[in-house]
């Protein structure tokens, strides 16, 4: 059960192209009206603040399991009248123009493709991919429509392996347990992912942080010993992977989802992103939060790891830890684990478990699952 | 008032004549007749048809240095009459003594006017000075005074050398040669046309307007500003008038001045050209030139005040004149008030900006304007690529464009023009007022929402996300 004020939440709608174009046209008309009225001005762009100060949490009333973060009604503006930031203002219009044209052509592009297109058309305005990505988020904030609705495909890094049958519309059924260690690649097309037909006989879903670990587990066909679906975003969770995971959680609600991450703050952060969502994509990705449990590595596994495998925490790790600590969504037990990490000043990777042999990892996972040793 | 040379004495007396004529508001004449009796003795007569003199202007002169050096004997012969007087009064003023109480004013027999209504003054004196030196100074003085362009005064300078027969020479100065205005024109309007004339003749180096540079009047952009002290102020009647002219010069003109990055600030005090005081110079350096897109590098006082600019466009020349005076007569010592000077200059610069859009844009506005083409292109691109004719129609109608003139360039130019005009309009507003622009989607900004008037700062994300 949840209680929250509907007014507080700000979200980006998933809209058909015609609706997005209509919103852009409204933006242009408003701009022109303000520019040509009796007291003319160049209108500012009001964007929803994508900062931690504007982060709110929706807490499940009865359990911790249904918690997710969203962005609220705090705004920031981009203005032409501020000489040092005028370029950022222009960039928003440039991206809007480009997306408008893309939608008219009924195409979809990746962020990378968009960057190159913008570089050709307006080389003075854009200098890096990161700048383009941020500007895209500005447009999402301004028009309140999802990135995907703007015609921008997420390039996905995600892959799935294990006991899952997937069928894309009008295509053959794919058995993810037969895809080898490279697995089934998750498309960046959210529309397509939405229409995937999925069947499973797995009992668990495991999110794997790193590609190398995923490959090892897929190669050893761990999912046959314990009926699981393995999914990885190969690092920081991208929206397509999160989307698919969320779909899986709704399609197979009885399957617990657990995460296999390195024992360091970054690993926990990845888990939290799958679990609660992120500020960066806060306007649209709040929907894709899933109830994820922490399988390993955890504090009670440290005795399995040889002393030499421990490495000192870096400043970046401590920064991430600090940021996680200050988040009110972090569960008590996770908080304790994090405190232990910081206290010890050390971190360890999953690969350290290979000390006990290359097949140890599969056994380790199986044991933990059977013992329901996840938090 | 300290008089340092015989020439300066004459110029002061001429200046007094000028004041009297100015106040007369009728057509007046000033005649300066110089007769050299011998190579070093000059007999000078300065006469005018202005209001009658009250003699105060002669009595507080401090001429001890020139008297001691025997350039002048200290005697002034003054004849004067006001319009309401029945007689022409005649006085001898002996200014030999330093203390005014011991100076003698001898009244001589008056002449009757026999019922005629006129006014005027004649001043005679003899000095020891070379006629050529004095004539050159007087001519130079009158050329400068022409900038004030007072319409009702005609000036005549007559020179004669007694030892050379037939050497009588006349020179006439008339205001408003090219553009006579009505006599009732205000002082500042006269000053404007006077400076325009001065600039179009490249500062007195030509006798006629330079046609290479100023064939059309658009090449001269003129702004003026005034500031005056309030009624109750202790120095009421104080007026500051400033005229600023920006002109575009042709490089092929032989008078093209290389040093267009300098401005000589012409200065008049009580209708007399003089050198600018130190305190006034200081005021000039406190003006916010940056908000007019100008960078003041240096203020130089070389007898004349020169402002040196950094970064000025090579074909532009800026000319300025400041006139401080007291409307009342007799003139009390006019002390220019610093805040009034600043006010007058700012008013003149703002006037220039308002009447000539596009010039004197502040550095801030220039920077923003550089983005205008990009923004216009984007908006135009959005309008033209739409497949909704209703949307396009509404856009064109807002822009005031007829559908038949629609080319991509026409739309883009139209939008750009409007954007630039908004930027310039905001640039003319005083800095203190924050320009708050409306937002694109007004309904989103609830009044109780946490509205942060901050620029969006990058780099506060938790992670570098690449999804």
Short mmCIF file of C-alpha atoms in Angstrom, two decimals, chain B residues 5-466:
data_model
loop_
_atom_site.label_atom_id
_atom_site.label_comp_id
_atom_site.label_asym_id
_atom_site.label_seq_id
_atom_site.Cartn_x
_atom_site.Cartn_y
_atom_site.Cartn_z
CA UNK B 5 48.27 86.53 -19.75
CA UNK B 6 47.15 89.54 -21.70
CA UNK B 7 45.56 87.26 -24.26
CA UNK B 8 43.60 85.54 -21.52
CA UNK B 9 42.37 88.91 -20.31
CA UNK B 10 40.98 89.67 -23.75
CA UNK B 11 39.44 86.26 -24.03
CA UNK B 12 37.79 86.71 -20.67
CA UNK B 13 36.36 90.04 -21.70
CA UNK B 14 35.08 88.50 -24.93
CA UNK B 15 33.59 85.67 -22.95
CA UNK B 16 31.74 88.14 -20.75
CA UNK B 17 30.43 89.85 -23.88
CA UNK B 18 29.29 86.50 -25.14
CA UNK B 19 27.36 85.83 -21.91
CA UNK B 20 25.64 89.15 -22.12
CA UNK B 21 24.60 88.50 -25.70
CA UNK B 22 23.39 85.01 -24.91
CA UNK B 23 21.15 86.29 -22.17
CA UNK B 24 19.73 88.94 -24.41
CA UNK B 25 17.77 86.37 -26.49
CA UNK B 26 17.75 88.97 -29.28
CA UNK B 27 19.99 89.02 -32.27
CA UNK B 28 23.31 90.37 -31.09
CA UNK B 29 26.67 91.30 -32.38
CA UNK B 30 30.10 91.09 -30.79
CA UNK B 31 32.89 93.08 -32.32
CA UNK B 32 36.48 92.65 -31.33
CA UNK B 33 38.60 95.36 -32.92
CA UNK B 34 42.33 95.09 -32.55
CA UNK B 35 44.56 97.98 -33.58
CA UNK B 36 48.30 97.72 -33.31
CA UNK B 37 49.81 101.12 -32.71
CA UNK B 38 53.29 99.75 -32.73
CA UNK B 39 54.67 96.22 -32.87
CA UNK B 40 53.98 95.67 -29.19
CA UNK B 41 51.12 97.98 -28.26
CA UNK B 42 47.58 96.88 -28.99
CA UNK B 43 44.47 98.92 -28.59
CA UNK B 44 41.52 96.66 -28.10
CA UNK B 45 37.84 97.42 -28.22
CA UNK B 46 35.30 94.72 -27.40
CA UNK B 47 31.75 95.78 -27.97
CA UNK B 48 28.50 93.90 -27.90
CA UNK B 49 24.79 94.51 -28.18
CA UNK B 50 23.81 92.18 -25.36
CA UNK B 51 22.25 93.09 -22.02
CA UNK B 52 23.93 95.82 -20.06
CA UNK B 53 26.84 94.95 -17.82
CA UNK B 54 26.55 95.17 -14.05
CA UNK B 55 30.34 95.60 -13.73
CA UNK B 56 30.68 92.73 -11.26
CA UNK B 57 32.29 90.60 -13.96
CA UNK B 58 35.19 93.07 -14.18
CA UNK B 59 35.66 93.75 -10.53
CA UNK B 60 36.86 90.39 -9.25
CA UNK B 61 39.65 89.93 -11.76
CA UNK B 62 43.09 89.20 -10.37
CA UNK B 63 45.51 90.57 -12.92
CA UNK B 64 48.44 91.27 -10.64
CA UNK B 65 50.85 89.14 -12.64
CA UNK B 66 50.25 90.83 -15.97
CA UNK B 67 50.19 94.26 -14.41
CA UNK B 68 53.45 93.60 -12.64
CA UNK B 69 54.97 92.36 -15.87
CA UNK B 70 53.73 95.52 -17.54
CA UNK B 71 51.61 93.77 -20.14
CA UNK B 72 48.67 95.91 -19.02
CA UNK B 73 48.25 99.09 -17.08
CA UNK B 74 45.18 97.86 -15.21
CA UNK B 75 42.74 100.36 -16.71
CA UNK B 76 39.49 99.37 -18.31
CA UNK B 77 37.24 101.89 -19.95
CA UNK B 78 33.67 100.61 -19.92
CA UNK B 79 30.57 102.06 -21.54
CA UNK B 80 27.38 100.22 -20.91
CA UNK B 81 23.63 100.61 -21.04
CA UNK B 82 20.70 98.36 -20.27
CA UNK B 83 17.54 98.51 -22.35
CA UNK B 84 15.63 100.28 -19.63
CA UNK B 85 18.37 102.85 -18.98
CA UNK B 86 18.01 106.42 -20.23
CA UNK B 87 21.73 106.95 -20.51
CA UNK B 88 24.88 105.25 -21.58
CA UNK B 89 27.05 105.01 -18.51
CA UNK B 90 30.78 105.48 -18.73
CA UNK B 91 33.26 104.17 -16.20
CA UNK B 92 36.96 103.88 -15.67
CA UNK B 93 38.00 100.86 -13.70
CA UNK B 94 41.46 100.83 -12.20
CA UNK B 95 42.40 97.30 -11.28
CA UNK B 96 46.01 98.05 -10.38
CA UNK B 97 45.46 97.40 -6.72
CA UNK B 98 45.01 93.84 -5.65
CA UNK B 99 42.38 94.38 -3.01
CA UNK B 100 38.99 95.07 -4.47
CA UNK B 101 38.12 97.69 -1.87
CA UNK B 102 40.98 99.87 -2.94
CA UNK B 103 40.19 99.52 -6.57
CA UNK B 104 38.80 102.62 -8.06
CA UNK B 105 35.70 102.98 -10.12
CA UNK B 106 35.47 106.38 -11.62
CA UNK B 107 32.21 107.45 -13.08
CA UNK B 108 32.52 109.63 -16.13
CA UNK B 109 29.82 111.76 -17.77
CA UNK B 110 27.08 109.63 -19.41
CA UNK B 111 25.62 110.04 -22.82
CA UNK B 112 21.89 110.43 -23.24
CA UNK B 113 20.00 107.88 -25.31
CA UNK B 114 17.33 110.34 -26.41
CA UNK B 115 14.52 107.87 -25.95
CA UNK B 116 16.09 105.16 -28.07
CA UNK B 117 15.76 101.61 -26.79
CA UNK B 118 18.96 99.60 -27.02
CA UNK B 119 21.50 97.87 -24.82
CA UNK B 120 25.12 97.03 -25.09
CA UNK B 121 28.61 97.41 -23.73
CA UNK B 122 31.94 98.63 -24.98
CA UNK B 123 35.19 97.85 -23.25
CA UNK B 124 38.48 99.56 -24.17
CA UNK B 125 41.91 98.62 -23.06
CA UNK B 126 45.52 98.76 -24.18
CA UNK B 127 47.84 95.85 -23.77
CA UNK B 128 51.34 94.91 -24.68
CA UNK B 129 51.01 91.89 -26.95
CA UNK B 130 51.72 90.90 -30.52
CA UNK B 131 48.65 91.32 -32.74
CA UNK B 132 49.30 88.05 -34.54
CA UNK B 133 49.44 86.11 -31.31
CA UNK B 134 46.22 87.63 -30.06
CA UNK B 135 44.35 87.27 -33.34
CA UNK B 136 45.29 83.62 -33.56
CA UNK B 137 44.12 83.05 -29.97
CA UNK B 138 40.88 84.91 -30.59
CA UNK B 139 40.15 83.02 -33.80
CA UNK B 140 40.85 79.74 -32.11
CA UNK B 141 38.60 80.76 -29.24
CA UNK B 142 35.73 81.66 -31.54
CA UNK B 143 36.09 78.48 -33.54
CA UNK B 144 35.64 76.56 -30.33
CA UNK B 145 32.73 78.72 -29.25
CA UNK B 146 31.00 77.94 -32.52
CA UNK B 147 30.48 74.46 -31.17
CA UNK B 148 28.03 75.96 -28.71
CA UNK B 149 26.26 77.20 -31.80
CA UNK B 150 24.32 79.95 -30.04
CA UNK B 151 22.08 81.17 -32.85
CA UNK B 152 21.53 84.76 -31.95
CA UNK B 153 25.14 85.91 -31.84
CA UNK B 154 27.23 87.15 -34.75
CA UNK B 155 30.91 87.72 -34.09
CA UNK B 156 33.23 90.00 -35.95
CA UNK B 157 36.98 90.28 -35.48
CA UNK B 158 38.64 93.31 -37.07
CA UNK B 159 42.36 93.77 -37.14
CA UNK B 160 44.31 96.81 -38.27
CA UNK B 161 47.94 97.65 -38.22
CA UNK B 162 48.40 101.37 -38.03
CA UNK B 163 51.83 101.33 -39.55
CA UNK B 164 50.63 99.38 -42.60
CA UNK B 165 48.01 101.26 -44.60
CA UNK B 166 45.15 99.19 -46.01
CA UNK B 167 45.80 96.39 -43.55
CA UNK B 168 42.28 96.34 -42.13
CA UNK B 169 41.01 92.81 -42.06
CA UNK B 170 37.63 91.45 -41.02
CA UNK B 171 36.66 87.96 -40.02
CA UNK B 172 33.10 86.99 -39.29
CA UNK B 173 31.87 84.01 -37.27
CA UNK B 174 28.26 83.03 -37.60
CA UNK B 175 26.55 80.22 -35.87
CA UNK B 176 24.41 77.76 -37.76
CA UNK B 177 25.89 78.33 -41.19
CA UNK B 178 24.55 75.09 -42.57
CA UNK B 179 21.46 74.52 -40.51
CA UNK B 180 19.90 77.66 -39.10
CA UNK B 181 17.36 76.90 -36.40
CA UNK B 182 14.89 79.25 -34.72
CA UNK B 183 16.31 81.57 -32.07
CA UNK B 184 14.33 79.79 -29.43
CA UNK B 185 16.29 76.52 -29.86
CA UNK B 186 17.48 75.21 -26.52
CA UNK B 187 21.15 75.33 -25.63
CA UNK B 188 21.55 71.60 -25.81
CA UNK B 189 20.01 71.43 -29.28
CA UNK B 190 22.42 74.16 -30.38
CA UNK B 191 25.27 72.23 -28.84
CA UNK B 192 24.18 69.13 -30.76
CA UNK B 193 24.17 70.81 -34.13
CA UNK B 194 27.37 72.63 -33.24
CA UNK B 195 29.21 69.42 -32.45
CA UNK B 196 27.75 67.75 -35.54
CA UNK B 197 29.13 70.54 -37.65
CA UNK B 198 32.51 70.31 -35.88
CA UNK B 199 32.73 66.54 -36.38
CA UNK B 200 31.63 66.68 -40.00
CA UNK B 201 34.43 69.14 -40.71
CA UNK B 202 36.85 66.80 -38.98
CA UNK B 203 37.23 69.11 -36.02
CA UNK B 204 37.81 72.46 -37.66
CA UNK B 205 40.41 71.11 -40.08
CA UNK B 206 38.02 71.79 -42.96
CA UNK B 207 35.79 74.77 -43.64
CA UNK B 208 33.02 72.66 -45.12
CA UNK B 209 31.50 69.30 -44.31
CA UNK B 210 33.65 66.38 -45.49
CA UNK B 211 31.68 64.73 -48.28
CA UNK B 212 33.83 61.65 -48.37
CA UNK B 213 32.84 60.65 -44.89
CA UNK B 214 29.53 62.37 -44.32
CA UNK B 215 27.65 62.40 -47.59
CA UNK B 216 24.65 61.06 -45.71
CA UNK B 217 23.60 62.09 -42.25
CA UNK B 218 23.35 58.48 -41.10
CA UNK B 219 27.09 58.38 -40.72
CA UNK B 220 26.74 60.60 -37.67
CA UNK B 221 24.93 59.17 -34.66
CA UNK B 222 24.11 61.79 -32.08
CA UNK B 223 22.93 61.50 -28.50
CA UNK B 224 22.47 64.19 -25.89
CA UNK B 225 21.76 64.34 -22.18
CA UNK B 226 21.21 67.04 -19.60
CA UNK B 227 21.26 67.17 -15.84
CA UNK B 228 20.38 70.13 -13.70
CA UNK B 229 20.38 70.89 -10.03
CA UNK B 230 17.03 71.02 -8.31
CA UNK B 231 15.23 74.21 -7.34
CA UNK B 232 16.07 74.06 -3.67
CA UNK B 233 19.65 73.05 -4.09
CA UNK B 234 22.27 75.49 -2.96
CA UNK B 235 23.69 75.81 -6.44
CA UNK B 236 20.39 75.97 -8.25
CA UNK B 237 20.41 76.98 -11.84
CA UNK B 238 23.34 74.66 -12.54
CA UNK B 239 23.10 72.91 -15.91
CA UNK B 240 25.23 70.10 -17.33
CA UNK B 241 24.83 69.31 -20.99
CA UNK B 242 26.55 66.47 -22.80
CA UNK B 243 26.53 65.55 -26.46
CA UNK B 244 28.11 62.34 -27.75
CA UNK B 245 28.60 61.63 -31.43
CA UNK B 246 29.66 58.36 -32.97
CA UNK B 247 30.74 58.70 -36.58
CA UNK B 248 31.78 56.21 -39.23
CA UNK B 249 34.81 57.41 -41.15
CA UNK B 250 35.94 56.48 -44.62
CA UNK B 251 39.45 55.16 -44.75
CA UNK B 252 40.01 56.82 -48.14
CA UNK B 253 39.38 60.26 -46.65
CA UNK B 254 42.64 62.19 -46.32
CA UNK B 255 41.56 63.33 -42.89
CA UNK B 256 41.01 59.81 -41.63
CA UNK B 257 42.49 59.89 -38.20
CA UNK B 258 44.49 56.84 -37.32
CA UNK B 259 43.93 57.36 -33.65
CA UNK B 260 40.20 56.76 -33.62
CA UNK B 261 40.69 54.92 -30.36
CA UNK B 262 40.93 58.29 -28.60
CA UNK B 263 38.30 60.84 -27.75
CA UNK B 264 39.03 64.45 -26.91
CA UNK B 265 36.39 65.61 -24.48
CA UNK B 266 35.59 69.22 -25.36
CA UNK B 267 34.76 71.20 -22.27
CA UNK B 268 32.89 74.45 -21.83
CA UNK B 269 32.21 76.22 -18.62
CA UNK B 270 29.79 79.12 -18.65
CA UNK B 271 29.90 79.37 -22.41
CA UNK B 272 33.65 79.57 -22.47
CA UNK B 273 35.97 76.85 -23.70
CA UNK B 274 38.38 75.86 -20.97
CA UNK B 275 40.43 72.99 -19.72
CA UNK B 276 38.75 70.29 -17.73
CA UNK B 277 39.25 70.12 -13.98
CA UNK B 278 40.81 67.18 -12.21
CA UNK B 279 37.67 66.30 -10.33
CA UNK B 280 35.68 66.19 -13.56
CA UNK B 281 38.32 63.92 -15.08
CA UNK B 282 37.87 61.58 -12.14
CA UNK B 283 34.14 61.47 -12.69
CA UNK B 284 34.70 60.34 -16.28
CA UNK B 285 36.63 57.31 -15.11
CA UNK B 286 33.78 56.26 -12.81
CA UNK B 287 31.20 56.04 -15.59
CA UNK B 288 30.14 52.45 -16.38
CA UNK B 289 31.48 52.44 -19.95
CA UNK B 290 31.32 48.64 -20.05
CA UNK B 291 27.57 48.70 -20.14
CA UNK B 292 27.90 50.57 -23.43
CA UNK B 293 30.42 48.10 -24.81
CA UNK B 294 33.33 50.52 -24.31
CA UNK B 295 36.55 49.80 -22.46
CA UNK B 296 38.19 52.89 -21.00
CA UNK B 297 41.90 52.26 -20.81
CA UNK B 298 43.19 55.64 -19.79
CA UNK B 299 42.13 59.19 -19.03
CA UNK B 300 44.84 61.60 -20.10
CA UNK B 301 45.03 65.22 -19.14
CA UNK B 302 47.33 67.00 -21.55
CA UNK B 303 45.72 70.37 -21.22
CA UNK B 304 42.89 68.77 -23.12
CA UNK B 305 41.14 65.74 -21.76
CA UNK B 306 41.63 62.62 -23.83
CA UNK B 307 39.88 59.30 -23.21
CA UNK B 308 41.78 56.32 -24.56
CA UNK B 309 39.71 53.28 -25.49
CA UNK B 310 40.64 49.62 -25.86
CA UNK B 311 38.92 47.42 -28.45
CA UNK B 312 37.16 50.10 -30.46
CA UNK B 313 36.14 49.37 -34.05
CA UNK B 314 38.66 50.97 -36.38
CA UNK B 315 36.31 53.08 -38.47
CA UNK B 316 34.36 54.54 -35.60
CA UNK B 317 35.15 57.84 -33.99
CA UNK B 318 33.62 59.04 -30.74
CA UNK B 319 33.39 62.76 -30.01
CA UNK B 320 32.10 64.27 -26.79
CA UNK B 321 31.39 67.71 -25.41
CA UNK B 322 30.47 68.72 -21.88
CA UNK B 323 29.07 72.13 -21.03
CA UNK B 324 28.56 73.22 -17.44
CA UNK B 325 26.92 76.56 -16.85
CA UNK B 326 24.73 78.52 -14.58
CA UNK B 327 21.47 79.80 -15.98
CA UNK B 328 21.57 82.86 -13.76
CA UNK B 329 23.37 86.14 -14.37
CA UNK B 330 25.64 87.40 -13.03
CA UNK B 331 27.52 84.12 -13.03
CA UNK B 332 28.53 82.85 -9.68
CA UNK B 333 31.50 80.60 -9.88
CA UNK B 334 30.08 77.49 -11.46
CA UNK B 335 31.27 74.44 -9.58
CA UNK B 336 30.48 71.43 -11.70
CA UNK B 337 28.72 68.83 -9.58
CA UNK B 338 30.13 65.35 -9.99
CA UNK B 339 26.90 63.42 -9.79
CA UNK B 340 25.30 65.76 -12.32
CA UNK B 341 28.16 65.25 -14.75
CA UNK B 342 27.79 61.51 -14.48
CA UNK B 343 24.03 61.82 -14.89
CA UNK B 344 24.40 63.94 -18.01
CA UNK B 345 26.91 61.60 -19.63
CA UNK B 346 24.79 58.56 -18.85
CA UNK B 347 21.72 60.31 -20.24
CA UNK B 348 23.57 61.14 -23.46
CA UNK B 349 24.85 57.58 -23.91
CA UNK B 350 21.41 56.12 -23.22
CA UNK B 351 19.88 58.59 -25.66
CA UNK B 352 22.32 57.39 -28.33
CA UNK B 353 21.44 53.78 -27.61
CA UNK B 354 17.72 54.40 -27.80
CA UNK B 355 17.75 56.40 -30.99
CA UNK B 356 20.22 54.18 -32.81
CA UNK B 357 19.53 50.52 -32.11
CA UNK B 358 22.59 48.36 -32.44
CA UNK B 359 25.27 50.73 -31.20
CA UNK B 360 26.90 50.89 -27.80
CA UNK B 361 25.80 47.39 -26.97
CA UNK B 362 27.24 46.26 -23.69
CA UNK B 363 29.71 43.39 -23.71
CA UNK B 364 27.00 41.24 -22.13
CA UNK B 365 24.52 42.02 -24.90
CA UNK B 366 27.12 41.42 -27.61
CA UNK B 367 27.86 38.01 -26.18
CA UNK B 368 24.19 37.05 -26.06
CA UNK B 369 23.53 38.46 -29.53
CA UNK B 370 26.15 36.14 -30.95
CA UNK B 371 23.78 33.26 -30.18
CA UNK B 372 20.81 34.87 -31.85
CA UNK B 373 21.47 33.41 -35.33
CA UNK B 374 21.66 29.86 -33.93
CA UNK B 375 18.46 30.26 -31.96
CA UNK B 376 16.65 31.80 -34.90
CA UNK B 377 17.81 29.01 -37.16
CA UNK B 378 16.51 26.37 -34.75
CA UNK B 379 13.11 27.96 -34.32
CA UNK B 380 12.79 28.54 -38.05
CA UNK B 381 13.84 24.95 -38.67
CA UNK B 382 11.13 23.71 -36.32
CA UNK B 383 8.46 25.80 -38.02
CA UNK B 384 9.42 24.93 -41.55
CA UNK B 385 9.88 21.20 -41.03
CA UNK B 386 6.46 20.76 -39.45
CA UNK B 387 3.79 18.98 -41.47
CA UNK B 388 0.97 20.81 -39.69
CA UNK B 389 -0.19 23.75 -41.82
CA UNK B 390 -2.25 25.21 -38.97
CA UNK B 391 0.78 25.34 -36.75
CA UNK B 392 2.84 26.95 -39.50
CA UNK B 393 0.09 29.43 -40.26
CA UNK B 394 -0.13 30.48 -36.64
CA UNK B 395 3.63 30.92 -36.42
CA UNK B 396 3.75 33.05 -39.54
CA UNK B 397 0.90 35.17 -38.32
CA UNK B 398 2.64 35.75 -34.98
CA UNK B 399 5.75 36.80 -36.88
CA UNK B 400 3.77 39.07 -39.15
CA UNK B 401 4.82 37.21 -42.28
CA UNK B 402 2.65 36.71 -45.33
CA UNK B 403 2.61 33.10 -46.47
CA UNK B 404 3.81 33.99 -49.94
CA UNK B 405 7.07 35.47 -48.65
CA UNK B 406 8.05 32.33 -46.89
CA UNK B 407 11.57 31.30 -47.67
CA UNK B 408 13.74 29.73 -44.98
CA UNK B 409 15.88 32.85 -44.86
CA UNK B 410 12.92 35.18 -44.49
CA UNK B 411 11.63 33.30 -41.45
CA UNK B 412 15.05 33.02 -39.88
CA UNK B 413 15.84 36.71 -40.44
CA UNK B 414 12.53 37.78 -39.02
CA UNK B 415 12.98 35.75 -35.86
CA UNK B 416 16.57 36.87 -35.46
CA UNK B 417 15.58 40.50 -35.79
CA UNK B 418 13.02 40.15 -33.03
CA UNK B 419 15.43 38.32 -30.76
CA UNK B 420 18.09 40.98 -31.22
CA UNK B 421 15.61 43.75 -30.57
CA UNK B 422 14.60 42.14 -27.27
CA UNK B 423 18.24 41.80 -26.27
CA UNK B 424 18.87 45.46 -27.10
CA UNK B 425 15.77 46.56 -25.27
CA UNK B 426 16.92 44.74 -22.16
CA UNK B 427 20.39 46.21 -22.63
CA UNK B 428 18.96 49.68 -22.38
CA UNK B 429 17.29 48.95 -19.07
CA UNK B 430 19.21 49.89 -15.93
CA UNK B 431 21.35 47.06 -14.65
CA UNK B 432 19.78 46.82 -11.24
CA UNK B 433 16.46 45.62 -12.51
CA UNK B 434 16.61 41.88 -13.02
CA UNK B 435 15.07 40.98 -16.30
CA UNK B 436 12.73 38.15 -15.45
CA UNK B 437 11.57 36.44 -18.58
CA UNK B 438 8.44 34.36 -18.66
CA UNK B 439 8.92 30.62 -18.94
CA UNK B 440 7.98 28.55 -21.88
CA UNK B 441 5.26 26.49 -20.17
CA UNK B 442 3.77 28.87 -17.65
CA UNK B 443 1.27 26.52 -16.08
CA UNK B 444 4.02 24.32 -14.73
CA UNK B 445 5.35 26.87 -12.33
CA UNK B 446 3.07 26.58 -9.35
CA UNK B 447 3.42 29.43 -6.96
CA UNK B 448 4.03 27.12 -4.08
CA UNK B 449 6.57 25.01 -5.89
CA UNK B 450 10.17 25.23 -4.91
CA UNK B 451 11.32 27.63 -7.61
CA UNK B 452 15.05 28.08 -7.68
CA UNK B 453 16.26 31.06 -9.56
CA UNK B 454 19.59 29.40 -10.11
CA UNK B 455 21.42 28.42 -13.20
CA UNK B 456 21.51 24.67 -13.66
CA UNK B 457 24.93 23.55 -12.57
CA UNK B 458 26.46 20.58 -14.25
CA UNK B 459 28.47 17.95 -12.52
CA UNK B 460 26.28 17.18 -9.60
CA UNK B 461 25.21 13.79 -10.79
CA UNK B 462 26.07 10.86 -8.62
CA UNK B 463 27.57 8.85 -11.41
CA UNK B 464 28.67 9.41 -14.93
CA UNK B 465 25.81 7.68 -16.59
CA UNK B 466 26.15 6.64 -20.14
#
